[in-house]
Short mmCIF file of C-alpha atoms in Angstrom, two decimals:
data_model
loop_
_atom_site.label_atom_id
_atom_site.label_comp_id
_atom_site.label_asym_id
_atom_site.label_seq_id
_atom_site.Cartn_x
_atom_site.Cartn_y
_atom_site.Cartn_z
CA MET A 1 -45.61 0.93 27.74
CA ASN A 2 -45.76 2.35 24.10
CA GLN A 3 -47.84 0.84 21.52
CA ASN A 4 -45.11 -0.34 19.38
CA ASN A 5 -43.45 -2.12 22.25
CA GLU A 6 -39.94 -0.99 21.27
CA LEU A 7 -37.22 -0.40 23.95
CA ILE A 8 -34.13 1.51 24.50
CA CYS A 9 -32.67 -0.80 27.11
CA VAL A 10 -29.63 0.25 29.21
CA VAL A 11 -27.70 -2.34 31.02
CA ASP A 12 -25.46 -0.91 33.48
CA THR A 13 -24.76 -1.47 37.23
CA ASP A 14 -24.48 2.31 37.86
CA PRO A 15 -27.87 4.04 38.52
CA LYS A 16 -26.22 7.48 37.80
CA ILE A 17 -25.05 6.28 34.40
CA ALA A 18 -28.47 4.83 33.65
CA ALA A 19 -29.93 8.09 34.58
CA ALA A 20 -27.73 10.11 32.42
CA ILE A 21 -28.70 7.91 29.42
CA SER A 22 -32.28 8.21 30.44
CA THR A 23 -31.94 11.98 30.15
CA ALA A 24 -30.24 11.95 26.81
CA THR A 25 -32.83 9.51 25.35
CA GLU A 26 -35.87 11.35 26.71
CA LYS A 27 -36.59 13.32 23.47
CA LEU A 28 -35.62 10.44 21.31
CA CYS A 29 -38.17 8.24 23.11
CA GLN A 30 -40.86 10.84 22.55
CA ASP A 31 -40.10 11.36 18.84
CA LEU A 32 -39.62 7.68 17.94
CA ASN A 33 -42.17 6.35 20.26
CA LEU A 34 -39.95 4.22 22.30
CA ALA A 35 -39.80 3.08 25.92
CA TYR A 36 -36.98 3.23 28.28
CA LEU A 37 -35.73 0.35 30.34
CA HIS A 38 -32.80 -0.12 32.78
CA ALA A 39 -31.45 -3.37 33.73
CA HIS A 40 -28.51 -3.95 35.96
CA SER A 41 -27.36 -7.17 34.04
CA LEU A 42 -28.14 -9.15 31.07
CA ASN A 43 -29.72 -11.74 33.39
CA GLU A 44 -32.16 -9.05 34.69
CA LEU A 45 -32.91 -8.13 31.16
CA ASP A 46 -33.61 -11.81 30.23
CA GLN A 47 -35.89 -12.13 33.35
CA TYR A 48 -37.83 -8.92 32.18
CA LEU A 49 -38.31 -10.21 28.66
CA ALA A 50 -39.37 -13.73 29.70
CA LYS A 51 -42.47 -12.47 31.48
CA ASP A 52 -45.68 -13.03 29.60
CA GLU A 53 -46.76 -9.38 29.55
CA ASN A 54 -43.36 -8.45 27.82
CA ASN A 55 -43.09 -11.14 25.18
CA ALA A 56 -44.15 -8.79 22.46
CA GLN A 57 -41.36 -6.31 23.31
CA ARG A 58 -38.16 -5.87 21.24
CA LEU A 59 -35.07 -3.84 21.65
CA ALA A 60 -34.60 -0.96 19.33
CA LEU A 61 -31.17 -0.29 20.87
CA LEU A 62 -29.08 -2.04 23.65
CA VAL A 63 -26.76 0.36 25.45
CA LEU A 64 -24.46 -2.13 27.18
CA SER A 65 -21.77 -1.40 29.83
CA SER A 66 -18.45 -3.29 29.26
CA ASP A 67 -18.49 -4.30 32.91
CA CYS A 68 -21.77 -6.25 32.28
CA ILE A 69 -19.98 -8.64 29.88
CA GLN A 70 -17.89 -11.53 31.00
CA HIS A 71 -15.53 -11.47 28.02
CA LEU A 72 -15.10 -8.09 26.01
CA ASN A 73 -14.25 -9.37 22.59
CA PRO A 74 -16.01 -9.33 19.10
CA ASP A 75 -17.27 -12.93 19.38
CA GLU A 76 -18.96 -12.26 22.67
CA LEU A 77 -20.68 -9.10 21.47
CA LYS A 78 -21.86 -10.81 18.36
CA LYS A 79 -23.53 -13.46 20.42
CA ILE A 80 -25.28 -10.73 22.40
CA GLN A 81 -26.27 -9.08 19.33
CA ILE A 82 -27.79 -12.11 17.71
CA LEU A 83 -29.53 -13.11 20.94
CA TYR A 84 -31.40 -9.76 21.26
CA GLN A 85 -31.65 -9.07 17.66
CA THR A 86 -30.73 -5.43 18.04
CA ASN A 87 -28.17 -2.73 17.40
CA MET A 88 -25.74 -2.01 20.22
CA ILE A 89 -23.84 0.76 21.72
CA LEU A 90 -21.03 0.00 24.11
CA THR A 91 -20.18 2.07 27.12
CA CYS A 92 -16.94 1.87 29.14
CA PHE A 93 -14.29 3.67 31.04
CA GLU A 94 -11.16 4.46 29.18
CA ASP A 95 -8.05 2.71 30.50
CA PRO A 96 -4.83 3.99 29.00
CA LEU A 97 -2.97 0.77 30.12
CA LYS A 98 -5.35 -1.41 28.28
CA PRO A 99 -6.76 0.51 25.31
CA LEU A 100 -9.44 -1.12 23.18
CA LYS A 101 -7.92 -2.53 20.01
CA LYS A 102 -9.22 -3.38 16.58
CA THR A 103 -12.71 -2.04 17.51
CA ASP A 104 -13.55 -1.79 13.76
CA THR A 105 -14.28 -5.62 14.01
CA TRP A 106 -16.88 -5.12 16.82
CA PRO A 107 -20.53 -5.39 16.03
CA VAL A 108 -21.55 -2.21 17.75
CA GLU A 109 -22.84 1.02 16.45
CA ASN A 110 -20.41 3.00 18.49
CA ILE A 111 -18.36 3.08 21.66
CA ILE A 112 -19.09 5.88 24.27
CA TYR A 113 -16.58 6.53 26.96
CA LYS A 114 -17.57 7.42 30.61
CA PRO A 115 -17.97 9.88 32.14
CA PHE A 116 -20.31 10.90 29.40
CA ASP A 117 -20.24 14.26 27.51
CA PRO A 118 -24.09 14.74 27.42
CA ALA A 119 -24.25 16.18 23.94
CA ILE A 120 -22.11 13.65 22.38
CA LEU A 121 -24.09 10.87 24.25
CA GLN A 122 -27.30 12.32 22.71
CA GLU A 123 -26.09 12.51 19.38
CA HIS A 124 -24.57 9.14 19.11
CA LEU A 125 -27.73 7.57 20.60
CA HIS A 126 -29.61 9.32 17.72
CA PHE A 127 -27.29 8.08 15.09
CA ALA A 128 -27.56 4.42 16.37
CA LEU A 129 -31.39 4.68 16.26
CA VAL A 130 -32.14 6.34 12.94
CA LYS A 131 -30.93 4.83 9.59
CA ASN A 132 -31.22 5.43 6.05
CA GLU A 133 -31.55 9.16 6.35
CA LYS A 134 -29.32 12.14 6.89
CA ILE A 135 -29.45 13.34 10.43
CA LYS A 136 -29.22 16.79 11.52
CA THR A 137 -27.15 17.36 14.79
CA ILE A 138 -29.08 19.14 17.49
CA ALA A 139 -27.00 18.77 20.67
CA VAL A 140 -23.66 19.76 19.30
CA HIS A 141 -22.68 22.80 17.10
CA SER A 142 -22.08 22.03 13.35
CA SER A 143 -19.73 24.36 11.49
CA PRO A 144 -21.45 26.24 8.83
CA GLU A 145 -18.24 26.73 6.80
CA LYS A 146 -16.91 24.28 4.49
CA ASN A 147 -13.68 22.81 5.84
CA VAL A 148 -10.91 20.66 4.43
CA ILE A 149 -9.65 17.65 6.29
CA GLU A 150 -7.55 14.68 5.60
CA LYS A 151 -8.83 11.25 4.56
CA ILE A 152 -6.60 8.59 5.77
CA ARG A 153 -5.90 5.12 4.26
CA ARG A 154 -3.68 2.74 5.95
CA GLN A 155 -1.23 1.06 3.56
CA TYR A 156 1.23 -1.55 4.51
CA PHE A 157 4.72 -1.70 2.96
CA LEU A 158 5.74 -4.68 0.73
CA GLN A 159 9.23 -3.15 0.88
CA LEU A 160 11.04 0.00 1.85
CA SER A 161 14.25 1.69 1.16
CA GLU A 162 15.72 5.11 1.06
CA ILE A 163 14.51 5.73 -2.42
CA GLY A 164 10.90 4.67 -1.99
CA PHE A 165 8.52 1.82 -1.31
CA SER A 166 5.90 -0.49 -2.61
CA ILE A 167 2.53 -1.32 -1.42
CA GLU A 168 -0.48 -3.69 -2.41
CA SER A 169 -3.80 -1.59 -2.52
CA VAL A 170 -7.27 -1.77 -3.76
CA PHE A 171 -7.02 2.11 -4.14
CA SER A 172 -6.22 3.14 -7.71
CA TYR A 173 -3.03 5.31 -7.72
CA GLN A 174 -2.16 7.27 -10.89
CA PHE A 175 0.99 8.24 -12.69
CA ASN A 176 2.28 11.87 -12.61
CA THR A 177 0.39 12.55 -9.27
CA ALA A 178 1.94 13.36 -5.96
CA TYR A 179 0.68 11.60 -3.08
CA LYS A 180 1.38 12.24 0.59
CA PHE A 181 2.19 9.45 3.08
CA TYR A 182 2.81 9.78 6.83
CA HIS A 183 5.15 7.40 8.78
CA LEU A 184 7.38 7.49 11.79
CA SER A 185 10.46 6.72 9.57
CA PHE A 186 9.76 9.98 7.63
CA VAL A 187 10.03 12.14 10.83
CA ASP A 188 12.22 15.37 10.40
CA GLN A 189 11.53 18.04 12.94
CA LYS A 190 7.82 18.77 12.62
CA LYS A 191 7.31 16.74 9.61
CA SER A 192 6.54 13.11 9.48
CA SER A 193 5.51 12.78 5.93
CA GLN A 194 6.91 12.13 2.36
CA TRP A 195 5.58 13.08 -1.12
CA VAL A 196 5.81 10.26 -3.57
CA LYS A 197 5.02 9.51 -7.08
CA LEU A 198 4.10 6.28 -8.94
CA LEU A 199 6.94 4.50 -10.74
CA SER A 200 5.12 1.36 -11.83
CA LYS A 201 2.14 -0.87 -11.10
CA LYS A 202 1.17 -4.40 -11.66
CA ASN A 203 -2.25 -5.56 -10.81
CA ASN A 204 -2.80 -3.96 -7.24
CA VAL A 205 1.06 -3.61 -6.43
CA TYR A 206 2.31 -0.13 -6.77
CA GLU A 207 5.99 1.22 -6.56
CA PHE A 208 6.48 4.78 -5.35
CA VAL A 209 9.64 6.89 -5.47
CA PHE A 210 10.25 9.81 -2.90
CA CYS A 211 9.92 13.18 -4.52
CA SER A 212 11.84 15.49 -1.95
CA PRO A 213 13.30 13.58 0.89
CA THR A 214 15.53 15.54 3.29
CA GLN A 215 19.06 14.29 4.03
CA THR A 216 17.84 13.52 7.57
CA VAL A 217 15.08 11.11 6.32
CA ILE A 218 17.54 9.50 3.79
CA THR A 219 20.09 9.03 6.59
CA HIS A 220 17.32 7.55 8.98
CA LEU A 221 16.07 5.22 6.45
CA ARG A 222 19.66 4.04 5.53
CA GLU A 223 20.23 3.38 9.18
CA LYS A 224 16.97 1.47 9.57
CA SER A 225 17.81 -0.61 6.50
CA ALA A 226 21.35 -1.52 7.90
CA ALA A 227 19.83 -2.48 11.38
CA SER A 228 16.94 -4.22 10.02
CA LYS A 229 16.30 -7.99 10.69
CA ALA A 230 13.73 -8.10 7.94
CA LYS A 231 15.85 -7.55 4.93
CA ILE A 232 14.59 -8.43 1.51
CA LYS A 233 16.69 -10.15 -1.08
CA ASN A 234 15.94 -10.04 -4.63
CA ALA A 235 13.43 -7.20 -4.20
CA TYR A 236 11.06 -6.45 -7.19
CA TRP A 237 11.75 -2.83 -8.30
CA PRO A 238 11.00 -2.78 -12.02
CA GLY A 239 11.48 0.96 -12.44
CA TYR A 240 9.45 3.54 -14.37
CA GLU A 241 7.10 2.00 -16.78
CA LYS A 242 7.26 4.61 -19.44
CA ASN A 243 11.15 4.56 -19.81
CA ARG A 244 11.82 0.69 -19.60
CA MET A 245 13.09 0.55 -23.29
CA ILE A 246 15.50 3.63 -22.96
CA THR A 247 18.96 2.47 -22.56
CA ASP A 248 20.85 5.64 -23.53
CA PRO A 249 18.81 8.51 -22.08
CA VAL A 250 19.50 12.20 -23.15
CA ILE A 251 20.06 14.31 -19.88
CA CYS A 252 19.99 18.02 -20.08
CA VAL A 253 21.76 19.64 -17.30
CA GLN A 254 21.58 23.29 -16.01
CA MET A 255 23.95 24.38 -12.99
CA THR A 256 24.55 27.79 -11.86
CA ASP A 257 28.20 26.99 -11.26
CA PRO A 258 30.05 25.76 -14.48
CA GLU A 259 32.23 23.59 -12.26
CA ASP A 260 29.10 21.86 -10.75
CA PHE A 261 28.07 21.05 -14.48
CA GLU A 262 31.42 19.50 -15.19
CA ARG A 263 31.25 17.43 -12.02
CA LEU A 264 27.86 16.16 -12.69
CA LYS A 265 28.94 15.47 -16.41
CA ASP A 266 31.78 13.62 -15.23
CA PHE A 267 29.68 11.50 -12.79
CA PHE A 268 27.40 10.48 -15.62
CA SER A 269 30.26 9.48 -17.88
CA ARG A 270 31.75 7.18 -15.22
CA LYS A 271 28.50 5.91 -13.69
CA PHE A 272 26.28 5.64 -16.62
CA PRO A 273 28.41 5.65 -19.66
CA LYS A 274 25.67 5.33 -22.28
CA SER A 275 23.85 8.26 -21.05
CA GLN A 276 24.24 11.45 -23.21
CA ILE A 277 24.75 14.70 -21.29
CA ILE A 278 23.96 18.00 -22.78
CA GLU A 279 23.94 21.59 -21.42
CA PHE A 280 20.77 23.60 -21.07
CA PRO A 281 20.87 26.15 -23.73
CA THR A 282 21.28 29.69 -22.59
CA THR A 283 19.48 30.90 -25.73
CA PRO A 284 16.48 29.38 -27.43
CA PRO A 285 17.53 26.73 -29.86
CA LYS A 286 16.76 26.89 -33.45
CA ASP A 287 15.23 23.35 -33.38
CA LYS A 288 13.65 21.83 -30.40
CA LEU A 289 15.84 19.38 -28.54
CA LYS A 290 15.35 15.76 -27.67
CA CYS A 291 15.65 15.12 -23.92
CA ASP A 292 14.63 12.41 -21.59
CA LEU A 293 15.60 14.17 -18.36
CA MET A 294 16.47 17.74 -17.39
CA ILE A 295 18.41 18.23 -14.12
CA CYS A 296 18.23 22.03 -13.40
CA GLU A 297 18.97 24.40 -10.48
CA ASN A 298 16.78 27.27 -11.91
CA GLU A 299 12.93 26.93 -12.02
CA PHE A 300 11.49 26.77 -15.34
CA THR A 301 7.88 27.12 -16.30
CA SER A 302 5.92 24.54 -18.50
CA GLU A 303 5.97 27.03 -21.36
CA GLN A 304 9.75 27.45 -21.18
CA ILE A 305 10.27 23.72 -21.13
CA ASN A 306 7.96 23.22 -24.08
CA PHE A 307 9.81 25.94 -26.01
CA VAL A 308 13.10 24.03 -25.69
CA PHE A 309 12.21 20.50 -25.91
CA LYS A 310 10.16 18.34 -28.47
CA THR A 311 8.47 16.45 -25.64
CA ASP A 312 8.24 17.09 -21.92
CA PRO A 313 11.20 15.48 -20.23
CA LEU A 314 11.44 14.25 -16.50
CA TYR A 315 12.52 17.22 -14.50
CA PHE A 316 14.68 16.85 -11.52
CA ARG A 317 15.04 20.13 -9.70
CA ILE A 318 18.10 20.91 -7.61
CA SER A 319 16.78 23.11 -4.76
CA ASN A 320 16.93 23.39 -0.96
CA ASP A 321 13.72 25.61 -0.90
CA PRO A 322 11.03 24.03 1.40
CA PHE A 323 7.58 23.62 0.07
CA PRO A 324 5.39 26.43 1.67
CA ASP A 325 2.18 24.51 1.92
CA ARG A 326 0.31 21.40 0.63
CA ALA A 327 -1.47 23.12 -2.31
CA SER A 328 1.74 24.70 -3.75
CA THR A 329 3.54 21.27 -3.11
CA GLU A 330 0.98 19.51 -5.34
CA LYS A 331 1.14 22.18 -7.94
CA THR A 332 4.97 22.23 -8.09
CA LEU A 333 5.21 18.42 -8.15
CA SER A 334 2.65 18.33 -11.07
CA LYS A 335 5.59 19.95 -13.08
CA GLU A 336 8.66 18.69 -11.33
CA THR A 337 9.39 14.99 -11.27
CA LEU A 338 11.23 15.27 -7.79
CA ARG A 339 13.61 17.59 -5.89
CA LEU A 340 17.22 16.93 -5.06
CA ALA A 341 18.93 18.80 -2.26
CA LYS A 342 22.24 20.61 -2.78
CA PRO A 343 25.01 19.62 -2.52
CA ILE A 344 23.70 16.54 -4.50
CA ASP A 345 24.06 13.16 -3.01
CA ARG A 346 25.67 11.30 -5.97
CA ASN A 347 24.73 7.91 -4.65
CA TYR A 348 21.03 9.00 -4.26
CA LEU A 349 21.04 10.51 -7.66
CA GLY A 350 22.42 7.35 -9.01
CA ARG A 351 19.57 5.45 -7.59
CA MET A 352 17.04 7.88 -8.95
CA ILE A 353 18.52 7.28 -12.49
CA ASN A 354 18.25 3.56 -11.98
CA SER A 355 14.63 3.88 -10.93
CA PHE A 356 13.59 6.07 -13.81
CA PHE A 357 15.81 4.49 -16.48
CA PRO A 358 15.87 0.96 -15.43
CA SER A 359 17.55 -0.20 -18.73
CA CYS A 360 20.43 2.25 -18.62
CA VAL A 361 23.63 0.39 -18.07
CA GLU A 362 25.32 1.35 -14.74
CA SER A 363 29.10 0.65 -14.20
CA ASP A 364 29.93 -0.61 -10.80
CA PRO A 365 26.32 -1.17 -9.68
CA ASN A 366 25.61 -0.55 -6.03
CA PRO A 367 22.37 -2.61 -5.38
CA GLU A 368 19.67 -0.90 -3.18
CA HIS A 369 19.01 -2.29 0.15
CA TRP A 370 15.32 -3.17 0.86
CA PHE A 371 13.57 -4.10 4.06
CA HIS A 372 10.29 -4.69 5.69
CA LEU A 373 8.36 -2.75 8.34
CA PRO A 374 5.20 -4.00 9.86
CA ASP A 375 3.49 -0.74 10.84
CA PRO A 376 1.51 0.85 8.07
CA ALA A 377 2.00 4.14 6.25
CA LEU A 378 -0.85 6.64 6.22
CA HIS A 379 -1.92 7.91 2.75
CA SER A 380 -3.53 11.27 3.14
CA GLU A 381 -5.94 12.68 0.80
CA MET A 382 -7.62 16.21 1.27
CA ILE A 383 -11.51 16.29 1.12
CA GLU A 384 -13.92 19.09 1.48
CA VAL A 385 -16.49 18.40 4.40
CA ASN A 386 -19.59 20.33 5.51
CA GLU A 387 -21.53 20.53 8.72
CA LEU A 388 -18.56 19.32 10.69
CA SER A 389 -19.06 18.88 14.41
CA GLU A 390 -17.36 16.88 17.19
CA ALA A 391 -19.78 14.00 16.34
CA ALA A 392 -20.20 13.94 12.51
CA PHE A 393 -19.72 15.56 9.19
CA ILE A 394 -20.83 15.08 5.40
CA TYR A 395 -18.67 14.84 2.40
CA GLN A 396 -18.91 13.77 -1.25
CA ASN A 397 -17.55 10.46 -2.45
CA ASP A 398 -17.11 8.97 -6.01
CA ARG A 399 -19.05 5.94 -5.22
CA ILE A 400 -21.63 4.73 -2.71
CA LEU A 401 -20.23 3.41 0.49
CA PRO A 402 -22.35 0.92 2.74
CA ARG A 403 -23.57 2.08 6.05
CA GLY A 404 -21.35 0.85 8.80
CA GLU A 405 -18.14 0.91 6.83
CA PHE A 406 -15.27 2.22 8.72
CA GLN A 407 -12.87 4.99 7.48
CA GLU A 408 -10.31 7.20 9.00
CA PHE A 409 -9.80 10.91 8.82
CA ALA A 410 -7.38 13.51 10.50
CA LEU A 411 -7.47 17.13 11.30
CA THR A 412 -4.41 18.91 9.52
CA GLN A 413 -1.85 19.86 12.12
CA ASP A 414 1.13 22.26 11.52
CA ASP A 415 3.21 19.76 13.65
CA GLU A 416 2.62 16.55 11.83
CA THR A 417 3.93 14.45 14.57
CA GLU A 418 0.73 15.43 16.44
CA LEU A 419 -1.60 14.25 13.64
CA LYS A 420 -3.80 11.53 15.05
CA PRO A 421 -6.23 9.48 12.73
CA ILE A 422 -9.87 9.44 13.88
CA LYS A 423 -12.02 6.43 13.34
CA ALA A 424 -15.47 6.94 11.79
CA LYS A 425 -18.46 5.05 10.22
CA ILE A 426 -20.64 5.68 7.26
CA GLN A 427 -24.01 6.69 8.76
CA PHE A 428 -25.83 7.44 5.47
CA ALA A 429 -25.18 7.57 1.85
CA ASP A 430 -27.45 9.29 -0.72
CA SER A 431 -28.18 7.18 -3.77
CA THR A 432 -28.72 10.16 -5.95
CA PRO A 433 -25.47 11.73 -7.21
CA ASP A 434 -24.84 15.52 -7.49
CA ILE A 435 -24.02 17.27 -10.69
CA GLU A 436 -20.30 16.17 -10.45
CA ASN A 437 -21.56 12.62 -10.11
CA LYS A 438 -20.61 12.17 -6.44
CA TYR A 439 -22.52 10.93 -3.59
CA LEU A 440 -23.29 12.67 -0.29
CA HIS A 441 -22.14 10.66 2.77
CA GLN A 442 -22.76 11.39 6.31
CA VAL A 443 -19.89 10.09 8.67
CA VAL A 444 -20.09 9.56 12.37
CA PHE A 445 -16.97 9.49 14.53
CA PHE A 446 -16.42 6.27 16.35
CA GLY A 447 -15.14 5.64 19.85
CA ILE A 448 -14.24 9.37 20.40
CA ARG A 449 -12.32 9.92 23.66
CA ASP A 450 -12.38 13.09 25.66
CA ASP A 451 -8.89 14.09 24.54
CA MET A 452 -9.77 13.89 20.90
CA LEU A 453 -13.08 15.68 21.61
CA LYS A 454 -11.06 18.66 23.07
CA LYS A 455 -8.73 18.59 19.90
CA ILE A 456 -11.72 18.60 17.41
CA ARG A 457 -13.23 21.50 19.23
CA LEU A 458 -10.13 23.51 19.44
CA TRP A 459 -9.37 22.72 15.69
CA MET A 460 -12.94 23.83 14.62
CA LEU A 461 -12.64 27.10 16.77
CA GLN A 462 -9.19 27.93 15.25
CA THR A 463 -10.47 27.15 11.71
CA HIS A 464 -13.57 29.31 12.37
CA ILE A 465 -11.19 32.27 13.31
CA ASP A 466 -9.22 31.53 10.23
CA HIS A 467 -12.29 31.81 7.96
CA LYS A 468 -13.27 35.10 9.54
CA LYS A 469 -9.83 36.49 8.96
CA SER A 470 -9.89 35.44 5.38
CA GLY A 471 -13.40 36.47 4.87
CA THR A 472 -14.49 33.10 3.57
#
């Protein structure tokens, strides 16, 4: 027995499984001066520890098979953890009919599925044993390139409609920034996301408006609202904070077809009689114009807008052009407030005016229909990662996160309906910030199944090929 009397104990009825773990821990036992122990049950482990010659021994790690536990739930696992005063790894077979749920509440370092991937097993045993330091993966390949993946935050709807939604969140959302959210209600062909912007916030409650919904998504949300049994009466939708005092907005319109301009002008005169409609000047004006909103078919640069108007107005762009990629979308929506498809859905345009100019009087109001959905939306934020492998990666964060905190990430997919969040845990956080005042974090994937391992490896291979092609 080693002089420190520390054990890696495997509790499993299958000797082949125990042998596989023994092989995976061989180098760890040498490096960390640990002994290896196999018990077929917790009772057998108790009998071993009860012997006088073993009283001084303690468990550095308990690798526990799910079939050796009477009741597989967080409370039972917590009792075991407290009893043996050790960290645990849970091993089990995947049951597609009874998948493990809410595992982020389980007091285990990780969940490793049988049959084991030897490299993954070795890495996760290493992560479970070594704390408070960044660990270099040795059994799996880590990508030398910098990669970009999606950090996922689950946000639950307070209310939802065809024009937007509200959530309550501890994450701080900012005005004039476009955010990407995934949800099954946003599915249109290979897309399952919507870009949104913040309209208002109060404490931790945020109201967002959709920036460029397709007619398919609008129709789908209308149908869901009509069929919903969770309709919300007297929904709180205060509108755009900056414009709450504007009762007679000046709206500058530019349409390619003069008849379209006249039709839009007529719509505003009837629907929002206090609004003032002017036509976008064809030549630079002598004096800059006052304008609260411009609705235009043509694309204008920020310089062109500043040349015409005293202050930057809101910018509703009429366009059916798809956004080519995420980066260009974020750049475009930093200038454009939102996009409206052509032909213009007048009912939808009216609701946008209501949202951005909540004090503008509307004739013949048509109240929005709000409803509730229980399943969360997924807020996606792009982050740069290093040393990415199928076991772990590192990234920089604005604040230090505690070891063991759960997060979710996703590998960007062309077909967004195939995007799957991957659960992960903070392994280590460096207390010294870098020159940008950010902190290095090492993150370990949690409860990775074989199908996800294959997807990660395929994604890494394709990304490596893309890096080679681009020369980065």
